[in-house]
Short mmCIF file of C-alpha atoms in Angstrom, two decimals:
data_model
loop_
_atom_site.label_atom_id
_atom_site.label_comp_id
_atom_site.label_asym_id
_atom_site.label_seq_id
_atom_site.Cartn_x
_atom_site.Cartn_y
_atom_site.Cartn_z
CA UNK A 10 5.76 -1.98 8.73
CA UNK A 11 2.01 -2.58 8.31
CA UNK A 12 0.49 -5.17 6.17
CA UNK A 13 -2.16 -4.19 3.61
CA UNK A 14 -5.65 -5.47 4.39
CA UNK A 15 -6.86 -8.71 2.86
CA UNK A 16 -8.97 -8.39 -0.27
CA UNK A 17 -12.70 -8.67 -0.48
CA UNK A 18 -14.28 -12.12 -0.74
CA UNK A 19 -16.86 -11.66 -3.54
CA UNK A 20 -20.03 -13.56 -2.96
CA UNK A 21 -21.99 -12.46 -6.04
CA UNK A 22 -20.73 -9.15 -7.45
CA UNK A 23 -17.96 -7.41 -5.60
CA UNK A 24 -19.45 -3.93 -5.36
CA UNK A 25 -16.98 -2.13 -3.16
CA UNK A 26 -13.64 -2.61 -1.49
CA UNK A 27 -11.93 -1.11 1.54
CA UNK A 28 -8.21 -0.75 2.38
CA UNK A 29 -6.63 -0.12 5.70
CA UNK A 30 -5.57 3.55 5.41
CA UNK A 31 -6.66 7.09 6.14
CA UNK A 32 -6.64 9.91 3.61
CA UNK A 33 -5.38 12.55 6.08
CA UNK A 34 -2.93 11.91 8.88
CA UNK A 35 -4.50 14.30 11.30
CA UNK A 36 -7.99 12.66 11.13
CA UNK A 37 -6.95 10.18 13.79
CA UNK A 38 -8.25 12.55 16.48
CA UNK A 39 -11.64 12.79 14.78
CA UNK A 40 -14.46 11.04 16.67
CA UNK A 41 -17.99 11.76 15.60
CA UNK A 42 -20.92 11.93 17.99
CA UNK A 43 -24.25 10.19 17.59
CA UNK A 44 -26.61 11.18 14.81
CA UNK A 45 -29.71 13.18 15.74
CA UNK A 46 -32.96 11.46 14.99
CA UNK A 47 -34.38 13.50 12.13
CA UNK A 48 -35.66 13.36 8.59
CA UNK A 49 -33.87 16.13 6.77
CA UNK A 50 -31.41 16.92 4.04
CA UNK A 51 -27.92 17.54 5.49
CA UNK A 52 -25.75 19.87 3.47
CA UNK A 53 -22.28 18.52 3.05
CA UNK A 54 -20.68 21.49 4.85
CA UNK A 55 -22.53 20.47 8.02
CA UNK A 56 -20.28 17.48 8.36
CA UNK A 57 -17.43 19.75 9.41
CA UNK A 58 -18.66 19.58 12.97
CA UNK A 59 -17.43 15.97 13.10
CA UNK A 60 -13.90 16.59 11.97
CA UNK A 61 -12.41 19.37 14.09
CA UNK A 62 -8.75 18.79 13.04
CA UNK A 63 -9.61 19.61 9.39
CA UNK A 64 -12.67 21.42 8.19
CA UNK A 65 -14.66 19.91 5.31
CA UNK A 66 -15.53 23.48 4.25
CA UNK A 67 -11.82 24.14 3.87
CA UNK A 68 -11.55 20.95 1.79
CA UNK A 69 -14.36 22.18 -0.47
CA UNK A 70 -12.54 25.39 -1.24
CA UNK A 71 -9.45 23.37 -2.21
CA UNK A 72 -11.17 21.98 -5.32
CA UNK A 73 -11.52 23.94 -8.56
CA UNK A 74 -14.94 25.57 -8.91
CA UNK A 75 -15.62 23.90 -12.26
CA UNK A 76 -15.09 20.46 -10.69
CA UNK A 77 -16.90 21.06 -7.44
CA UNK A 78 -20.56 20.18 -7.31
CA UNK A 79 -22.47 21.40 -4.28
CA UNK A 80 -24.72 18.37 -4.13
CA UNK A 81 -26.61 17.47 -1.02
CA UNK A 82 -26.22 14.03 0.58
CA UNK A 83 -29.02 12.26 2.39
CA UNK A 84 -28.51 11.78 6.11
CA UNK A 85 -30.14 8.38 6.60
CA UNK A 86 -31.31 7.03 9.95
CA UNK A 87 -30.19 3.53 10.86
CA UNK A 88 -33.74 2.24 10.80
CA UNK A 89 -34.12 3.50 7.26
CA UNK A 90 -31.03 1.63 6.15
CA UNK A 91 -32.28 -1.49 7.88
CA UNK A 92 -35.47 -1.18 5.90
CA UNK A 93 -33.53 -0.67 2.66
CA UNK A 94 -31.51 -3.89 3.23
CA UNK A 95 -34.20 -5.91 4.95
CA UNK A 96 -32.25 -5.68 8.22
CA UNK A 97 -28.96 -6.41 6.45
CA UNK A 98 -30.23 -9.80 5.20
CA UNK A 99 -27.49 -12.34 4.32
CA UNK A 100 -29.46 -12.91 1.10
CA UNK A 101 -28.42 -9.45 -0.06
CA UNK A 102 -24.75 -9.70 0.96
CA UNK A 103 -22.56 -8.66 -2.00
CA UNK A 104 -19.11 -8.86 -0.39
CA UNK A 105 -17.18 -8.57 2.84
CA UNK A 106 -13.72 -7.85 4.00
CA UNK A 107 -11.62 -6.89 6.95
CA UNK A 108 -13.16 -3.48 7.41
CA UNK A 109 -16.81 -4.14 6.66
CA UNK A 110 -19.37 -5.55 4.26
CA UNK A 111 -21.55 -4.48 1.40
CA UNK A 112 -25.25 -5.31 1.03
CA UNK A 113 -27.64 -4.73 -1.83
CA UNK A 114 -30.78 -2.78 -0.92
CA UNK A 115 -33.71 -1.05 -2.46
CA UNK A 116 -35.10 2.41 -1.81
CA UNK A 117 -38.85 2.55 -2.34
CA UNK A 118 -40.99 5.55 -3.15
CA UNK A 119 -42.15 6.08 0.42
CA UNK A 120 -38.73 6.26 2.11
CA UNK A 121 -37.91 9.95 1.41
CA UNK A 122 -39.79 12.60 -0.52
CA UNK A 123 -37.75 13.54 -3.59
CA UNK A 124 -35.60 10.39 -3.51
CA UNK A 125 -36.51 8.22 -6.42
CA UNK A 126 -37.05 4.43 -6.01
CA UNK A 127 -33.83 2.67 -6.94
CA UNK A 128 -31.54 -0.24 -6.04
CA UNK A 129 -28.53 0.73 -3.93
CA UNK A 130 -25.36 -0.72 -2.46
CA UNK A 131 -24.87 -0.16 1.32
CA UNK A 132 -21.33 -0.27 2.70
CA UNK A 133 -21.17 -1.08 6.44
CA UNK A 134 -17.89 0.00 7.99
CA UNK A 135 -16.38 -1.88 10.95
CA UNK A 136 -15.50 0.86 13.44
CA UNK A 137 -14.04 -1.19 16.30
CA UNK A 138 -10.88 0.76 15.72
CA UNK A 139 -10.49 4.34 14.29
CA UNK A 140 -9.69 3.04 10.87
CA UNK A 141 -13.33 2.29 9.85
CA UNK A 142 -14.37 5.85 10.67
CA UNK A 143 -11.48 7.29 8.74
CA UNK A 144 -12.45 5.32 5.66
CA UNK A 145 -16.08 6.39 6.03
CA UNK A 146 -15.15 10.08 6.35
CA UNK A 147 -12.76 9.90 3.44
CA UNK A 148 -15.46 8.58 1.11
CA UNK A 149 -17.95 11.21 2.34
CA UNK A 150 -15.42 13.99 1.83
CA UNK A 151 -14.53 13.05 -1.72
CA UNK A 152 -17.69 11.60 -3.10
CA UNK A 153 -19.77 14.20 -1.34
CA UNK A 154 -17.91 16.95 -3.26
CA UNK A 155 -16.96 15.43 -6.60
CA UNK A 156 -19.60 14.31 -9.09
CA UNK A 157 -18.79 12.80 -12.44
CA UNK A 158 -20.40 10.17 -14.68
CA UNK A 159 -17.30 7.96 -14.21
CA UNK A 160 -17.24 8.15 -10.37
CA UNK A 161 -19.70 6.01 -8.37
CA UNK A 162 -22.43 8.18 -6.98
CA UNK A 163 -22.74 8.52 -3.18
CA UNK A 164 -26.41 8.98 -2.30
CA UNK A 165 -26.04 9.34 1.45
CA UNK A 166 -24.64 8.15 4.70
CA UNK A 167 -25.54 7.12 8.25
CA UNK A 168 -23.61 7.98 11.40
CA UNK A 169 -25.81 6.76 14.20
CA UNK A 170 -24.22 5.66 17.45
CA UNK A 171 -21.18 3.59 16.43
CA UNK A 172 -22.56 2.79 13.00
CA UNK A 173 -20.83 4.19 9.90
CA UNK A 174 -22.68 3.40 6.64
CA UNK A 175 -22.59 4.66 3.11
CA UNK A 176 -25.32 4.38 0.51
CA UNK A 177 -24.27 4.29 -3.15
CA UNK A 178 -25.98 3.83 -6.46
CA UNK A 179 -26.07 0.12 -7.36
CA UNK A 180 -23.77 -1.05 -10.12
CA UNK A 181 -25.53 -4.14 -11.62
CA UNK A 182 -22.57 -5.63 -13.46
CA UNK A 183 -20.25 -5.60 -10.48
CA UNK A 184 -16.46 -5.22 -10.88
CA UNK A 185 -14.17 -5.41 -13.87
CA UNK A 186 -12.17 -7.95 -11.87
CA UNK A 187 -15.14 -10.25 -11.73
CA UNK A 188 -15.68 -10.06 -15.50
CA UNK A 189 -12.02 -10.45 -16.48
CA UNK A 190 -10.98 -13.23 -14.13
CA UNK A 191 -14.06 -15.01 -12.55
CA UNK A 192 -16.41 -15.59 -15.56
CA UNK A 193 -16.28 -18.09 -18.33
CA UNK A 194 -17.62 -15.59 -20.90
CA UNK A 195 -15.05 -13.11 -22.16
CA UNK A 196 -15.51 -9.36 -22.51
CA UNK A 197 -15.45 -8.37 -26.21
CA UNK A 198 -12.72 -6.01 -27.44
CA UNK A 199 -15.11 -3.11 -27.93
CA UNK A 200 -16.40 -3.46 -24.36
CA UNK A 201 -12.89 -3.60 -22.98
CA UNK A 202 -12.06 -0.42 -24.83
CA UNK A 203 -15.27 1.28 -23.55
CA UNK A 204 -14.31 0.37 -19.97
CA UNK A 205 -10.77 1.70 -20.33
CA UNK A 206 -12.06 5.00 -21.74
CA UNK A 207 -14.56 5.37 -18.89
CA UNK A 208 -11.98 4.65 -16.26
CA UNK A 209 -9.54 7.02 -17.89
CA UNK A 210 -12.19 9.78 -17.88
CA UNK A 211 -12.67 9.22 -14.14
CA UNK A 212 -8.93 9.52 -13.42
CA UNK A 213 -8.52 12.51 -15.71
CA UNK A 214 -11.32 14.24 -13.92
CA UNK A 215 -9.69 13.69 -10.49
CA UNK A 216 -6.24 14.76 -11.77
CA UNK A 217 -7.72 17.89 -13.44
CA UNK A 218 -8.77 19.60 -10.21
CA UNK A 219 -7.04 22.78 -9.13
CA UNK A 220 -5.56 20.69 -6.40
CA UNK A 221 -5.36 17.24 -7.99
CA UNK A 222 -6.87 14.21 -6.26
CA UNK A 223 -4.59 11.20 -6.30
CA UNK A 224 -6.83 8.08 -6.37
CA UNK A 225 -4.10 5.74 -5.20
CA UNK A 226 -6.16 2.56 -5.40
CA UNK A 227 -6.72 2.00 -9.15
CA UNK A 228 -7.23 -1.65 -9.94
CA UNK A 229 -9.84 -3.92 -11.56
CA UNK A 230 -11.64 -4.53 -8.25
CA UNK A 231 -12.40 -0.80 -7.87
CA UNK A 232 -13.76 -0.30 -11.40
CA UNK A 233 -17.54 -0.83 -11.19
CA UNK A 234 -19.66 -1.46 -14.24
CA UNK A 235 -23.18 -0.21 -14.97
CA UNK A 236 -25.62 -2.21 -16.99
CA UNK A 237 -24.26 -0.73 -20.28
CA UNK A 238 -20.66 -1.33 -19.07
CA UNK A 239 -20.09 2.32 -18.22
CA UNK A 240 -17.07 2.24 -15.86
CA UNK A 241 -17.17 4.12 -12.56
CA UNK A 242 -14.37 4.41 -10.01
CA UNK A 243 -15.22 3.37 -6.43
CA UNK A 244 -13.57 3.21 -3.00
CA UNK A 245 -12.04 6.54 -2.15
CA UNK A 246 -10.80 5.56 1.25
CA UNK A 247 -7.18 5.82 0.12
CA UNK A 248 -7.57 8.96 -1.96
CA UNK A 249 -5.25 11.95 -1.34
CA UNK A 250 -5.62 15.57 -2.34
CA UNK A 251 -2.41 17.41 -3.26
CA UNK A 252 -2.32 20.43 -0.91
CA UNK A 253 -2.29 23.90 -2.42
CA UNK A 254 1.23 25.21 -2.88
CA UNK A 255 2.86 21.78 -2.90
CA UNK A 256 5.06 20.51 -5.71
CA UNK A 257 2.42 18.19 -7.12
CA UNK A 258 3.20 15.36 -4.70
CA UNK A 259 2.50 14.15 -1.21
CA UNK A 260 4.69 12.00 1.00
CA UNK A 261 2.78 9.21 2.65
CA UNK A 262 2.86 5.74 4.06
CA UNK A 263 2.28 3.38 1.16
CA UNK A 264 -0.84 1.29 0.99
CA UNK A 265 -2.34 -0.38 -2.00
CA UNK A 266 -2.49 -3.57 -4.00
CA UNK A 267 0.85 -5.15 -4.85
CA UNK A 268 1.34 -5.37 -8.58
CA UNK A 269 -0.52 -2.10 -9.24
CA UNK A 270 1.55 0.33 -7.11
CA UNK A 271 4.12 2.51 -8.83
CA UNK A 272 7.74 1.41 -8.13
CA UNK A 273 8.90 4.88 -6.99
CA UNK A 274 6.92 4.61 -3.75
CA UNK A 275 6.21 0.91 -3.23
CA UNK A 276 8.78 -1.16 -1.42
CA UNK A 277 8.53 -4.89 -1.12
CA UNK A 278 10.34 -7.05 1.42
CA UNK A 279 10.15 -10.75 2.08
CA UNK A 280 9.30 -11.58 5.72
CA UNK A 281 8.47 -15.18 6.72
CA UNK A 282 7.74 -15.90 3.05
CA UNK A 283 5.17 -13.11 2.90
CA UNK A 284 5.36 -9.90 1.00
CA UNK A 285 5.13 -6.83 3.24
CA UNK A 286 4.47 -3.45 1.71
CA UNK A 287 5.36 -0.33 3.56
CA UNK A 288 7.63 2.48 2.42
CA UNK A 289 7.43 6.20 2.80
CA UNK A 290 7.73 7.74 -0.64
CA UNK A 291 6.42 10.35 -3.06
CA UNK A 292 2.92 9.97 -4.37
CA UNK A 293 1.86 11.88 -7.51
CA UNK A 294 -0.81 11.66 -10.15
CA UNK A 295 1.73 9.77 -12.23
CA UNK A 296 1.41 7.01 -9.58
CA UNK A 297 -2.16 6.56 -10.71
CA UNK A 298 -0.98 6.52 -14.32
CA UNK A 299 1.30 3.58 -13.55
CA UNK A 300 -1.67 1.65 -12.02
CA UNK A 301 -3.72 2.51 -15.07
CA UNK A 302 -1.04 1.01 -17.29
CA UNK A 303 -1.18 -2.23 -15.28
CA UNK A 304 -4.95 -2.46 -15.82
CA UNK A 305 -4.39 -1.91 -19.57
CA UNK A 306 -2.09 -4.94 -19.51
CA UNK A 307 -4.75 -7.02 -17.73
CA UNK A 308 -7.27 -6.07 -20.35
CA UNK A 309 -4.86 -6.94 -23.16
CA UNK A 310 -3.67 -10.25 -21.77
CA UNK A 311 -6.44 -11.53 -19.60
CA UNK A 312 -3.89 -12.07 -16.84
CA UNK A 313 -3.80 -10.74 -13.29
CA UNK A 314 -1.29 -8.13 -12.18
CA UNK A 315 0.10 -10.67 -9.77
CA UNK A 316 -0.63 -14.37 -10.11
CA UNK A 317 1.23 -16.73 -7.75
CA UNK A 318 -0.23 -19.75 -9.53
CA UNK A 319 1.86 -19.08 -12.64
CA UNK A 320 5.55 -19.93 -13.27
CA UNK A 321 7.83 -17.67 -11.26
CA UNK A 322 8.94 -15.64 -14.27
CA UNK A 323 5.30 -15.01 -15.26
CA UNK A 324 3.88 -14.05 -11.89
CA UNK A 325 4.43 -10.31 -12.22
CA UNK A 326 2.43 -9.13 -15.29
CA UNK A 327 4.54 -6.00 -15.85
CA UNK A 328 7.85 -7.80 -15.86
CA UNK A 329 6.52 -10.68 -18.01
CA UNK A 330 4.74 -8.56 -20.63
CA UNK A 331 7.19 -5.67 -21.15
CA UNK A 332 9.39 -7.36 -23.82
CA UNK A 333 6.31 -7.95 -26.01
CA UNK A 334 4.63 -4.56 -25.92
CA UNK A 335 6.65 -2.61 -28.50
CA UNK A 336 6.60 -5.32 -31.19
CA UNK A 337 3.27 -5.94 -32.85
CA UNK A 338 4.28 -9.40 -34.05
CA UNK A 339 5.24 -10.43 -30.57
CA UNK A 340 2.28 -8.72 -29.01
CA UNK A 341 -0.16 -11.24 -30.37
CA UNK A 342 1.69 -13.89 -28.34
CA UNK A 343 0.41 -12.38 -25.11
CA UNK A 344 -3.08 -11.28 -26.13
CA UNK A 345 -5.91 -12.80 -24.19
CA UNK A 346 -6.67 -16.12 -25.89
CA UNK A 347 -10.34 -15.78 -24.91
CA UNK A 348 -10.60 -12.94 -27.44
CA UNK A 349 -9.93 -15.57 -30.10
CA UNK A 350 -8.61 -13.02 -32.53
CA UNK A 351 -11.69 -10.76 -32.24
CA UNK A 352 -9.72 -7.59 -31.46
CA UNK A 353 -8.28 -4.76 -33.54
CA UNK A 354 -4.63 -5.38 -34.41
CA UNK A 355 -3.93 -1.61 -34.66
CA UNK A 356 -5.94 -0.89 -31.55
CA UNK A 357 -4.17 -3.53 -29.51
CA UNK A 358 -0.76 -2.22 -30.76
CA UNK A 359 -1.61 1.39 -29.73
CA UNK A 360 -2.97 0.29 -26.40
CA UNK A 361 0.13 -1.76 -25.69
CA UNK A 362 2.40 1.17 -26.54
CA UNK A 363 0.33 3.39 -24.24
CA UNK A 364 0.58 0.79 -21.47
CA UNK A 365 4.34 0.70 -21.99
CA UNK A 366 4.50 4.50 -21.50
CA UNK A 367 2.31 4.31 -18.40
CA UNK A 368 4.47 1.71 -16.62
CA UNK A 369 7.72 3.62 -17.29
CA UNK A 370 10.07 3.51 -14.31
CA UNK A 371 10.56 7.26 -14.55
CA UNK A 372 7.27 9.00 -13.58
CA UNK A 373 8.15 11.92 -15.89
CA UNK A 374 8.01 9.61 -18.92
CA UNK A 375 4.48 8.60 -18.16
CA UNK A 376 1.71 10.47 -20.00
CA UNK A 377 -0.92 12.64 -18.27
CA UNK A 378 -4.29 10.90 -17.90
CA UNK A 379 -5.84 13.39 -20.29
CA UNK A 380 -3.34 12.41 -22.96
CA UNK A 381 -3.95 8.73 -22.28
CA UNK A 382 -7.65 9.31 -22.55
CA UNK A 383 -7.30 11.01 -25.96
CA UNK A 384 -5.13 8.11 -27.24
CA UNK A 385 -7.74 5.57 -26.17
CA UNK A 386 -10.64 7.47 -27.72
CA UNK A 387 -8.79 7.45 -31.04
CA UNK A 388 -8.69 3.62 -30.93
CA UNK A 389 -12.45 3.39 -31.42
CA UNK A 390 -11.98 4.04 -35.14
CA UNK A 391 -10.00 0.83 -35.71
CA UNK A 392 -12.11 -2.07 -37.00
CA UNK A 393 -9.41 -4.45 -38.22
CA UNK A 394 -9.93 -7.80 -36.55
CA UNK A 395 -6.88 -9.99 -35.91
CA UNK A 396 -8.72 -13.17 -36.98
CA UNK A 397 -9.46 -11.62 -40.41
CA UNK A 398 -5.91 -10.37 -40.99
CA UNK A 399 -4.05 -13.57 -40.31
CA UNK A 400 -2.91 -12.53 -36.87
CA UNK A 401 -4.83 -15.31 -35.15
CA UNK A 402 -4.10 -17.93 -33.98
CA UNK A 403 -0.79 -16.61 -32.67
CA UNK A 404 2.47 -17.83 -34.21
CA UNK A 405 3.67 -21.14 -32.83
CA UNK A 406 7.06 -19.52 -32.26
CA UNK A 407 5.63 -17.31 -29.60
CA UNK A 408 7.27 -17.61 -26.20
CA UNK A 409 4.01 -18.40 -24.52
CA UNK A 410 3.62 -21.45 -26.85
CA UNK A 411 7.27 -22.53 -26.89
CA UNK A 412 6.99 -24.33 -23.59
CA UNK A 413 4.02 -26.35 -24.68
CA UNK A 414 5.70 -27.21 -28.00
CA UNK A 415 8.76 -28.42 -26.11
CA UNK A 416 6.59 -30.64 -23.95
CA UNK A 417 4.98 -32.09 -27.05
CA UNK A 418 8.39 -32.80 -28.55
CA UNK A 419 9.47 -34.54 -25.31
CA UNK A 420 6.30 -36.62 -25.32
CA UNK A 421 6.89 -37.68 -28.95
CA UNK A 422 10.43 -38.59 -28.15
CA UNK A 423 9.26 -40.67 -25.26
CA UNK A 424 6.73 -42.47 -27.34
CA UNK A 425 9.31 -43.28 -30.04
CA UNK A 426 11.67 -44.54 -27.34
CA UNK A 427 8.94 -46.93 -26.11
CA UNK A 428 8.31 -48.23 -29.64
CA UNK A 429 12.10 -48.91 -30.10
CA UNK A 430 12.17 -50.72 -26.76
CA UNK A 431 9.35 -53.03 -27.92
#
C-alpha cells in the first residue's frame, strides 16, 4: 500500500497543495510533447491531443451544460512565466511539497493583450515521474471546464519541454488552515460562517453537475481565502468525475488526508508506528460531505482534525467531539476558546447538529451539500452572542476543564500536606 504524500510546508501563505494521485487510471500512458513557441489563445479542447487514452472533448460533454463554461485558458510560454515570477525567485516562494512548489508572481499590462495586470500564484509541478504530469492534467481538465465564484480560477498553463506549470488567480489571505491554526488572531464567528457558506457553495456546485464531480480532498489547507474572506476550493489533482450511467459512485485507490476521509473508504493500518492509508473502496459525493463535516468541527472547536500533540483520546477530532454535538449545554465546553464567547449560541448549535449529520457513519444519513448549504445560510440571521447570554465562560463542569480542575485540587492537596509537615 502506498503512503500519502507529505503535506506542504507553508513559508508565508500556503496557496496550493498537491497530493500523490491521478484522477483517471488510464492517464498513466499520457505523455505530452513539447509546447510550440507561440503567442496565442489555446482553446481547452485543443488539449485533447496530449491525452490520447481519454479525450478532453469527451470529458467536456460529460458535464451538464448549465455548469460547463467554455472559457479559454492562456497557453503561457516558459519565458513568460519566468518573467511573471522573476525567474522563480525564492523571495516569492509561497510553499513547497513533494510534487512541486508555488510562487507568487505578477502579470503586467504588457505580457498579453487582453490579459489584465494582476497578481497570480504559479504552481510548478515536479515531473520526474509520471505523477506530476497527471496532477497537472487533472487540474487543467477540471478548472479549465468548471467556473464558479467559489472555485479558484485557473488563468492558464505552461507545458514546455518537461515543465508543467499552472497559473492561478492569487488569493491574498492564503489558506483557512493558516488562519485557524497558525495565527495568533482568531477568525470572528461571522467570518467563519461566511467561509463555511462559500466552501459549501463550491462543493454543492461540483456535486450538482449532470455527472457529479467528487472533490475528494476537502480540508482547511485547500480552502483559499480572498481579501474579503470569500472561500474558494483549490487543488483538483485528486478530483473524480462520476461516469455517466454509474450508480453515483466510483471505486478507487484511496488517497487523502487522514482525519478528513470518510470511514467507508479509508482504511488505516499501523506499520512501524506509522499510519498507512490505502484501501480500495466506494467513493461518492457523500464522502465529500463527511470531510465537510470535519471542517465544520474544526471551525467550531479551533482544533485540528488530527492532532498527535494532544492526549490520546483527544487526537481524533471526530471521536472526541461527537458526544458534545447534540447537547447545547455540553457544546459550549468544546467551542474554540479564542472566540471568547463571541459566537451565536443558536448558530453554533445548528452548525454542530449539521456537522453531526455530515460525519454519520452511514453515508445515506448524511445530507446533500445543497441541503447543508441552505442550513448554513439560515444561520446568518442569528445574532445571539454567547457572552451576552451567560454561555461564556464555559461551565467549570465541562469535560475539557475537568482535568485542569483535578490538577488544581491535587496541587492544593500537596500544598496542605507540606504545611502539615512543617
